[in-house]
Coordinates of N, CA and C in Angstrom, one line a residue:
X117 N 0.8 -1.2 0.0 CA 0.0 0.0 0.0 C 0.9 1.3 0.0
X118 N 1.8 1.2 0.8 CA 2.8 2.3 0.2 C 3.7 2.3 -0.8
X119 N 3.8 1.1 -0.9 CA 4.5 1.9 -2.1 C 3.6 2.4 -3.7
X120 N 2.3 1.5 -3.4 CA 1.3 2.3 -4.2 C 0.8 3.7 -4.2
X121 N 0.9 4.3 -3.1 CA 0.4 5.5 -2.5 C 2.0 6.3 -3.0
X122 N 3.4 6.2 -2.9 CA 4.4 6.5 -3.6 C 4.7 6.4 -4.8
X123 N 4.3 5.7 -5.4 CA 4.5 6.0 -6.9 C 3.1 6.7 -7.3
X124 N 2.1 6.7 -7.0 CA 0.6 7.7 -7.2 C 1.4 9.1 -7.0
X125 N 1.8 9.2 -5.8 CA 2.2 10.9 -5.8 C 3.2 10.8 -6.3
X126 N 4.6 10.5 -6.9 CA 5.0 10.5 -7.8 C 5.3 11.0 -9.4
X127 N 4.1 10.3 -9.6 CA 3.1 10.2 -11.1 C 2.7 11.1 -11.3
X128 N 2.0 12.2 -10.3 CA 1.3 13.3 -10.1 C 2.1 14.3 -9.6
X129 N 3.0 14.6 -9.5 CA 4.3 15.7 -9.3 C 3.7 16.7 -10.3
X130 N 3.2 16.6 -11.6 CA 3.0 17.6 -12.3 C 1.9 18.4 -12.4
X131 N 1.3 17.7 -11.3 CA -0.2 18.6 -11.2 C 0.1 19.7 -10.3
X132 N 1.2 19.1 -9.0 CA 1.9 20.6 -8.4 C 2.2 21.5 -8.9
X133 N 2.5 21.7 -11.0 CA 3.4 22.5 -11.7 C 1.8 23.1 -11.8
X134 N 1.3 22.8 -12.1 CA -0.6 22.7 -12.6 C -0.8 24.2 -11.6
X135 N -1.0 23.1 -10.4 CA -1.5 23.9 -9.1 C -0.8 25.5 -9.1
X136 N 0.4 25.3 -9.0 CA 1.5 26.7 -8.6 C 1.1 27.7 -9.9
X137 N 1.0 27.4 -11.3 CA -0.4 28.0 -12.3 C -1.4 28.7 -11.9
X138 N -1.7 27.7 -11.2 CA -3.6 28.5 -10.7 C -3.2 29.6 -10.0
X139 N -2.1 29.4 -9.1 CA -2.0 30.8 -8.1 C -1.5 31.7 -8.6
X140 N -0.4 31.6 -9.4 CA 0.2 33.2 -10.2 C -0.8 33.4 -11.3
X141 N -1.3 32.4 -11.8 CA -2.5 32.8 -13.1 C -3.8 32.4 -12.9
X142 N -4.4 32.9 -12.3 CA -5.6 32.3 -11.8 C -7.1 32.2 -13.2
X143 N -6.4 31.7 -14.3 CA -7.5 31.8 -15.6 C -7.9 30.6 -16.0
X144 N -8.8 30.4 -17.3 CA -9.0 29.1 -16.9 C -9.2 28.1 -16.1
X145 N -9.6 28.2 -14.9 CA -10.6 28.0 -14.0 C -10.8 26.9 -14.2
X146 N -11.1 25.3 -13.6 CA -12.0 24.3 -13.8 C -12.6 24.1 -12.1
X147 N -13.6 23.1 -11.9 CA -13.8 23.2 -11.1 C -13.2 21.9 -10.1
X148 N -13.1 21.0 -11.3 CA -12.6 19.6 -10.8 C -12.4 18.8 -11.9
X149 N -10.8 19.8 -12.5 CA -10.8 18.5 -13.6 C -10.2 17.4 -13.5
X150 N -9.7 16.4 -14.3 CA -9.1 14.7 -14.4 C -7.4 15.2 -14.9
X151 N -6.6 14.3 -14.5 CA -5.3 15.0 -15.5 C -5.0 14.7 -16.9
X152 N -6.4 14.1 -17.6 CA -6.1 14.9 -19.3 C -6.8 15.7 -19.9
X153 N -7.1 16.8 -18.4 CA -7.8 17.9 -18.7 C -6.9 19.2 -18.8
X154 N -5.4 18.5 -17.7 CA -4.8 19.7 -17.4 C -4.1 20.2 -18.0
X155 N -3.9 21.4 -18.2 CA -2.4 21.7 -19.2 C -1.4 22.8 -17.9
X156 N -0.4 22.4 -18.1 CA 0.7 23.0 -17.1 C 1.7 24.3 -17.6
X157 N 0.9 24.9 -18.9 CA 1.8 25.6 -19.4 C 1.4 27.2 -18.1
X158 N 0.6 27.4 -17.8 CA 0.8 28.4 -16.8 C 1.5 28.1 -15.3
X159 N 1.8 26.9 -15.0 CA 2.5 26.5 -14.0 C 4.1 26.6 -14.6
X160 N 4.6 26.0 -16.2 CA 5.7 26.5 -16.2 C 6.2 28.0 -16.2
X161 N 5.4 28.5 -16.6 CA 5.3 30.4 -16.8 C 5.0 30.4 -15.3
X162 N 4.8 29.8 -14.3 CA 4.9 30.5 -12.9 C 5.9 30.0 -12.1
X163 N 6.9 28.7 -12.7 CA 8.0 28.2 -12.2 C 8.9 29.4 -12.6
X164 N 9.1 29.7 -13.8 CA 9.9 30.4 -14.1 C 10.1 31.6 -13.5
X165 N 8.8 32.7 -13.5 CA 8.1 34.0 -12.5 C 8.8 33.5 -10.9
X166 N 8.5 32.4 -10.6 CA 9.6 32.4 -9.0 C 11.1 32.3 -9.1
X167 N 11.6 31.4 -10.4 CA 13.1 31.5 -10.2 C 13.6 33.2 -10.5
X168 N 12.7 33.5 -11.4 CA 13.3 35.0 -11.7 C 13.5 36.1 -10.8
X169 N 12.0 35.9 -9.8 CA 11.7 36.2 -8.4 C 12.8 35.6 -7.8
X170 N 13.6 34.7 -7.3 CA 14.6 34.4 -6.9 C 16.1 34.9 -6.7
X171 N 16.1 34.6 -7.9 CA 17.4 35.2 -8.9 C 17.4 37.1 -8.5
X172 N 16.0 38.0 -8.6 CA 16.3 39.4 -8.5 C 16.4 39.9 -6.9
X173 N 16.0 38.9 -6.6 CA 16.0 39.7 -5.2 C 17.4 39.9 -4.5
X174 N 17.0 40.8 -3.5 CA 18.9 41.2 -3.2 C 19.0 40.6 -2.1
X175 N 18.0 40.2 -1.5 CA 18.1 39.1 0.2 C 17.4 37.9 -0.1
X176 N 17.8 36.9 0.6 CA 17.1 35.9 0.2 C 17.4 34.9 1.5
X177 N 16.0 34.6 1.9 CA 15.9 34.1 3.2 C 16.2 32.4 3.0
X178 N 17.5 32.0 3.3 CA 17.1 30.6 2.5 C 16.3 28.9 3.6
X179 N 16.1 29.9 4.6 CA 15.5 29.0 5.8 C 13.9 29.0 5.5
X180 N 13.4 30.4 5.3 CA 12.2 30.3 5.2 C 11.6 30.0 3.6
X181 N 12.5 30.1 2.6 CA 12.8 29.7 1.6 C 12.0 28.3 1.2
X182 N 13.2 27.3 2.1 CA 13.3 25.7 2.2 C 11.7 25.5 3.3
X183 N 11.5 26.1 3.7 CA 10.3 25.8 4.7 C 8.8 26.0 4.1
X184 N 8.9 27.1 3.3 CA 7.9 27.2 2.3 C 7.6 26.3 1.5
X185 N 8.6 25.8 0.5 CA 8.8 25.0 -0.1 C 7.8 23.4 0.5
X186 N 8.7 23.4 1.5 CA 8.3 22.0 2.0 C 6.7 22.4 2.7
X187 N 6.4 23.5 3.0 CA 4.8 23.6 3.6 C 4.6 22.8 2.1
X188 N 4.2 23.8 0.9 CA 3.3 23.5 -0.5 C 3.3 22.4 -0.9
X189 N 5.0 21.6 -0.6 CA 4.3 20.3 -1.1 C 4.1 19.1 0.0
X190 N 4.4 19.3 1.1 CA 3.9 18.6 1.9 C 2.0 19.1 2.3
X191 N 1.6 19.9 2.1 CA 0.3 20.2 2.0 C -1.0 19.7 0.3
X192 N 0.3 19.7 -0.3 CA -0.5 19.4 -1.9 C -0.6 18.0 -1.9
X193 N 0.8 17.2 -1.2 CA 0.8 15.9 -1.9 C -0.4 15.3 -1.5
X194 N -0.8 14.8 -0.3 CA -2.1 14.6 0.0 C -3.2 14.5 -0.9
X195 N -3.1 15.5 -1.7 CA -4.4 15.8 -3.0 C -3.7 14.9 -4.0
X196 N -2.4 14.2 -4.3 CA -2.3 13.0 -5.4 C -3.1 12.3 -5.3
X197 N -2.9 11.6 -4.0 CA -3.3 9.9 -3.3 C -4.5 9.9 -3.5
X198 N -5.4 8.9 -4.1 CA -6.4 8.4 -4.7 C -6.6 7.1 -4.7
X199 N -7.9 6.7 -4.6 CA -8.1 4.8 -4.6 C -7.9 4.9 -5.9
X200 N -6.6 3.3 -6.2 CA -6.2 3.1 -7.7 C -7.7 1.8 -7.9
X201 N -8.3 1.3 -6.6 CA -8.9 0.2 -7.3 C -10.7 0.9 -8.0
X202 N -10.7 2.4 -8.0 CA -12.0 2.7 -8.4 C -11.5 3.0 -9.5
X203 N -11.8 2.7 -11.3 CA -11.8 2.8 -12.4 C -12.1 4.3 -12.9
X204 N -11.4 5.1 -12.2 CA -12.4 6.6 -12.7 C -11.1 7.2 -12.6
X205 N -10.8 8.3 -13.1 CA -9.5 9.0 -13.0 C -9.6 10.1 -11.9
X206 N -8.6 10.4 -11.6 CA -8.7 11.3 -10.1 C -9.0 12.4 -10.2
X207 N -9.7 13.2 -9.6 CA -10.2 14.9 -9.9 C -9.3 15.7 -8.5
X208 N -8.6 16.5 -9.8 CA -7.9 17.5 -9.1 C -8.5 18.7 -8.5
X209 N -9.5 19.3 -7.4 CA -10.3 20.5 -7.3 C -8.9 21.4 -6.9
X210 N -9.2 22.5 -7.8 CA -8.3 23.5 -7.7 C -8.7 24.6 -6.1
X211 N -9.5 23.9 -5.4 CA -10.0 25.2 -4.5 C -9.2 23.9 -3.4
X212 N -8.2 22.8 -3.4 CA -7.4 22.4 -2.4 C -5.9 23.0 -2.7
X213 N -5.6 24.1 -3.3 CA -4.5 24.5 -3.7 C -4.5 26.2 -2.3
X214 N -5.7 26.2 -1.7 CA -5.6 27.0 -0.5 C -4.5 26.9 0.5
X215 N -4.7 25.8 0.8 CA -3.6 25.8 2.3 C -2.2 25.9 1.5
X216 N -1.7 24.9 0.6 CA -0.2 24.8 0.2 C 0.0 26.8 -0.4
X217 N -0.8 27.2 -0.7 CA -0.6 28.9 -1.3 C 0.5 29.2 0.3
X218 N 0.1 28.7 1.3 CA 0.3 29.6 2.2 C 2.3 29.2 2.3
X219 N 2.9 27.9 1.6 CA 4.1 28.1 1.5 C 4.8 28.7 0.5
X220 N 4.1 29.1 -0.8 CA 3.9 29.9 -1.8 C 4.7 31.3 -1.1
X221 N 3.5 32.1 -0.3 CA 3.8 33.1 0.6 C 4.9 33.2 0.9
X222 N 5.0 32.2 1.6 CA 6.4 32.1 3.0 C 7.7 32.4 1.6
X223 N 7.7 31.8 0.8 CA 8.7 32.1 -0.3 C 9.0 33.7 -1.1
X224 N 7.9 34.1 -1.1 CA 7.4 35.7 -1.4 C 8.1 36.6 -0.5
X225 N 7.9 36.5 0.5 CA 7.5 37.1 1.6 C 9.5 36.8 2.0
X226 N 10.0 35.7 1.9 CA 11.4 36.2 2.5 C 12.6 36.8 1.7
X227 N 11.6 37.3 0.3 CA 12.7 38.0 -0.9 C 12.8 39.5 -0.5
X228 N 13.6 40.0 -0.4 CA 13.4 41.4 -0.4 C 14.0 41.8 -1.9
X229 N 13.6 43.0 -1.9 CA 13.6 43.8 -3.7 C 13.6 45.9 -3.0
X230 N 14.0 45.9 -2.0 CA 13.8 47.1 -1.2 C 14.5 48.4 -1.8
X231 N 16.2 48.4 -2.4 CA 16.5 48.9 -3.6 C 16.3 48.9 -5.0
X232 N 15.8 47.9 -5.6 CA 14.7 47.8 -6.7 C 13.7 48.2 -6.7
X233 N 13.1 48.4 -6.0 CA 11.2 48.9 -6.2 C 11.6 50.2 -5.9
X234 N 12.7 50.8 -5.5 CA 12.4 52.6 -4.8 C 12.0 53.1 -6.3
X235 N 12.4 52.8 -7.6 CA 11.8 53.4 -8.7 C 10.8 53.5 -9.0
X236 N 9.9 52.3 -8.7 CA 8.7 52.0 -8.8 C 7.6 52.7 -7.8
X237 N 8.2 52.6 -6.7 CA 7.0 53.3 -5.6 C 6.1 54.0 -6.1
X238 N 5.9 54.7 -7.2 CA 4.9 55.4 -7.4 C 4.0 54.5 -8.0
X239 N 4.0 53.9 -8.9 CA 3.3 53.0 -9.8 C 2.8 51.5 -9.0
X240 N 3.6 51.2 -8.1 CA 3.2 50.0 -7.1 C 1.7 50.1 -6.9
X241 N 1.2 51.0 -6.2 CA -0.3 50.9 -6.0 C -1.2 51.3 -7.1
X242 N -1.0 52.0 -7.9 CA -2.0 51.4 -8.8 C -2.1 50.3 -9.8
X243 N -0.9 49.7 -9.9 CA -1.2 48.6 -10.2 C -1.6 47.5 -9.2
X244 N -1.2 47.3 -8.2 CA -1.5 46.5 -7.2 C -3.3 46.8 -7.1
X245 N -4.0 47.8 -7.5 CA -5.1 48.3 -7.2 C -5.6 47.7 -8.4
X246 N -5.3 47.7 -9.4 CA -5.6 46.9 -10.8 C -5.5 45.5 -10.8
X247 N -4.8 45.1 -10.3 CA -4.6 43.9 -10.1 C -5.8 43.2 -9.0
X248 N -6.2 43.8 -8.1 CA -7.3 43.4 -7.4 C -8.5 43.7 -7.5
X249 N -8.4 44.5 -8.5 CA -9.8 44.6 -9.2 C -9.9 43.4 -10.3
X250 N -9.1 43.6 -11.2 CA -9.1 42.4 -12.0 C -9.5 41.0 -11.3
X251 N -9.1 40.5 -10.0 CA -9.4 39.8 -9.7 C -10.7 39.6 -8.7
X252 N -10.9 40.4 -8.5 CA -12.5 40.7 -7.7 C -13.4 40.4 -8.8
X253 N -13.4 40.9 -9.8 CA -14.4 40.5 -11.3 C -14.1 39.4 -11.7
X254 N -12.9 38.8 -11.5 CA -13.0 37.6 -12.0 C -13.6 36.6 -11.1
X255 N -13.2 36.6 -9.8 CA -14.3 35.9 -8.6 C -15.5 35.7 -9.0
X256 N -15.7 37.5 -9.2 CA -17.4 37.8 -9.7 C -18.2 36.8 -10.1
X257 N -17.7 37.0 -11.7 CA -18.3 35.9 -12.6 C -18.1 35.1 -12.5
X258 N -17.2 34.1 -11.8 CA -16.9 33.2 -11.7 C -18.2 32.2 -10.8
X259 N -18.6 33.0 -9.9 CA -19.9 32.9 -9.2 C -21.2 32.1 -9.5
X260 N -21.5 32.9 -10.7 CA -22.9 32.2 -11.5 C -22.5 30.6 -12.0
X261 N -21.1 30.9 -11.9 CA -21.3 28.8 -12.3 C -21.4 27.9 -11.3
X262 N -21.2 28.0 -9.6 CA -21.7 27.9 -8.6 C -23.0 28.3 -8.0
X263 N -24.3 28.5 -8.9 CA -25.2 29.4 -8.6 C -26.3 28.1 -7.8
X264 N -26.2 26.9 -8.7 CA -26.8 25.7 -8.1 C -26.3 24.5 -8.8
X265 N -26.6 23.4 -8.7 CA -26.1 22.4 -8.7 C -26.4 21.7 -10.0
X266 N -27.1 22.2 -11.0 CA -26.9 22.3 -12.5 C -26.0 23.0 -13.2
X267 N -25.9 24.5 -12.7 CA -24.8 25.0 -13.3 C -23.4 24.6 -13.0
X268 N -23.5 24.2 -11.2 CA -22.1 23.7 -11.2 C -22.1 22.4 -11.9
X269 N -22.7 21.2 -12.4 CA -21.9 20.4 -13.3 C -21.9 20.8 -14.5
X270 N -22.4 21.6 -15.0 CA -22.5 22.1 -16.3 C -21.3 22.9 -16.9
X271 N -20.5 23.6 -15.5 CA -19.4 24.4 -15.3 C -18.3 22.8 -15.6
X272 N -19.0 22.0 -14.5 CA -17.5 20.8 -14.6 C -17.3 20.5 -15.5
X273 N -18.6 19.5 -16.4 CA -18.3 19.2 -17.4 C -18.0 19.8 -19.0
X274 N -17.9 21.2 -18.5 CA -17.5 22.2 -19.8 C -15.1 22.4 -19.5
X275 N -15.1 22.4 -18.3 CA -14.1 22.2 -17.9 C -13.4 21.3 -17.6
X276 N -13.9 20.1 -18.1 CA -13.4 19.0 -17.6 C -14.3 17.8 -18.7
X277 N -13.9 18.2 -19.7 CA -14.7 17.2 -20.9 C -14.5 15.9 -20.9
X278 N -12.9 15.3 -20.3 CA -12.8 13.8 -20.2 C -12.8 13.4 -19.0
X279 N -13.7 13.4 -18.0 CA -14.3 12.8 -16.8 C -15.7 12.0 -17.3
X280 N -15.3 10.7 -17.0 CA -16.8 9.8 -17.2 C -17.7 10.2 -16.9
X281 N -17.7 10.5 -15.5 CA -19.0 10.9 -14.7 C -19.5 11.6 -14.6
X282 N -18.8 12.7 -15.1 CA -20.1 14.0 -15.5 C -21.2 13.7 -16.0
X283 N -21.2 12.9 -17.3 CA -22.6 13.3 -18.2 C -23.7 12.0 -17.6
X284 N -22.9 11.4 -16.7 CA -24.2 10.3 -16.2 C -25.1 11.4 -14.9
X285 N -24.3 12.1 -14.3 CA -24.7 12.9 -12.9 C -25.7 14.4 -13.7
X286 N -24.9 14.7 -15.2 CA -26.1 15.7 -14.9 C -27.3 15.2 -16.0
X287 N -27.1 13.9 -16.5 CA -28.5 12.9 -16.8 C -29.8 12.7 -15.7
X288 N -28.6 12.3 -14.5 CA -29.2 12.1 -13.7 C -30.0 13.4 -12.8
X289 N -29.7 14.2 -13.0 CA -29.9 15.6 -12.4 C -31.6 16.3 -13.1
X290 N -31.2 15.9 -14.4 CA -32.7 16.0 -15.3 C -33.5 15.4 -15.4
X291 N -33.8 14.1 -14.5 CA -34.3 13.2 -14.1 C -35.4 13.8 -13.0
X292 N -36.9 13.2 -13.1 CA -38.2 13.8 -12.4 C -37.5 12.8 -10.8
X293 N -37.6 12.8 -9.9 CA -36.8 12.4 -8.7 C -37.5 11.4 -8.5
X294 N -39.0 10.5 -8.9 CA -39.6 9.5 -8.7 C -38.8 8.6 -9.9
X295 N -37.8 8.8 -10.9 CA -37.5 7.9 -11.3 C -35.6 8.0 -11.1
X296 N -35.7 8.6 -10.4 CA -33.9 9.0 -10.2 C -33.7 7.5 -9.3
X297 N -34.4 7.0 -8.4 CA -34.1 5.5 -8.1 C -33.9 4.5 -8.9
X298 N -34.8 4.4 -9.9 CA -34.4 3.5 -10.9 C -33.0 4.0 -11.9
X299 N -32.5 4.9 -12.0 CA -30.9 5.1 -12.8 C -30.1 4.3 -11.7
X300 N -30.3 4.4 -10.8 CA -29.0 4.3 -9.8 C -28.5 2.5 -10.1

C-alpha cells in the first residue's frame, strides 16, 4: 500500500506545476478537472516567475525559503493519493490549492527587492489596485457557475470534458426524482 500510494504521488508531481499556475494565473478555471484535462503551461510560466523572483531579489531568506517550499508540497501531496482500485480518474479541485498557497507566501515574503522597487513606488499601488480589481471581477463571474447544482456540473463538465462521470450525474440531475431511483 505504500509503495502504491508513492508511486501515485509521484506520477502526479505535475499537477503541483498545474496547481502553482492557478496561483500566479488564476485563468481558466476548472472546477474539478481529471489530469487529461490539465495543461501546465501556466504552471511552467509560474515556475519560471519564482526563479526570476529568486534570482532578483537582493536578500534571500534561505530557511524560510526551504520551509515554504516544504509547507506546499507537503500540503498538496495529500491531494495526489487516490483509490487506484476505483476505475475513474482522479479529480484535481483547484480550490485544495488554499492551504499549500500559504508556502507559496512564506517564499514571497522572504525576498526582499527594497533597492529595486524605490523606482517603482509610485506605480506599485495602482497597479496592485488593478490587479485586485481584476481579480474581484473575475471571482465575480466566476460565481454564476456555482449558482446551483446544474450549473455547477454544467461548469465541470464544460471544464473538464474527459471525466466519465459527468454526463451520467447531470442525466441524472434531469431526471423527475420519482425515477432517479431506478438510474441508480
Amino acid at each position: 500500500a505504500i509503495f502504491l500510494a508513492a508511486t501515485t504521488v509521484i506520477s502526479n508531481l505535475l499537477i503541483g506545476v498545474y496547481y502553482l499556475g492557478k496561483i500566479f494565473l488564476p485563468f481558466n478555471l476548472a472546477f474539478a478537472p481529471v489530469s487529461s484535462d490539465i495543461h501546465v503551461t501556466a504552471g511552467i510560466i509560474s515556475v519560471c516567475l519564482l526563479l526570476l523572483a529568486l534570482l532578483l531579489s537582493e536578500r534571500r531568506d534561505w530557511k524560510f525559503i526551504i520551509f515554504g517550499l516544504i509547507w506546499f508540497f507537503a500540503f498538496l501531496i495529500p491531494t495526489f493519493y487516490y483509490n487506484s482500485g476505483v476505475h475513474t480518474p482522479p479529480k484535481f479541485y483547484e480550490h485544495r490549492i488554499y492551504l499549500p498557497f500559504m508556502g507559496i507566501l512564506f517564499v514571497l515574503l522572504s525576498l526582499s527587492y527594497k533597492n529595486r522597487l524605490k523606482y517603482f513606488k509610485k506605480y506599485l499601488p495602482p497597479i496592485l489596485f488593478l490587479v485586485f480589481i481584476s481579480l474581484g471581477c473575475l471571482s465575480y463571474t466566476r460565481t454564476f457557475n456555482f449558482k446551483n447544482s446544474l450549473a455547477l456540473m454544467e461548469y465541470d463538465a464544460a471544464t473538464s470534458p474527459n471525466d466519465p462521470r459527468l454526463y451520467s450525474d447531470i442525466t441524472r440531475m434531469n431526471v423527475p426524482e420519482k425515477l432517479n431511483h431506478e438510474i441508480s
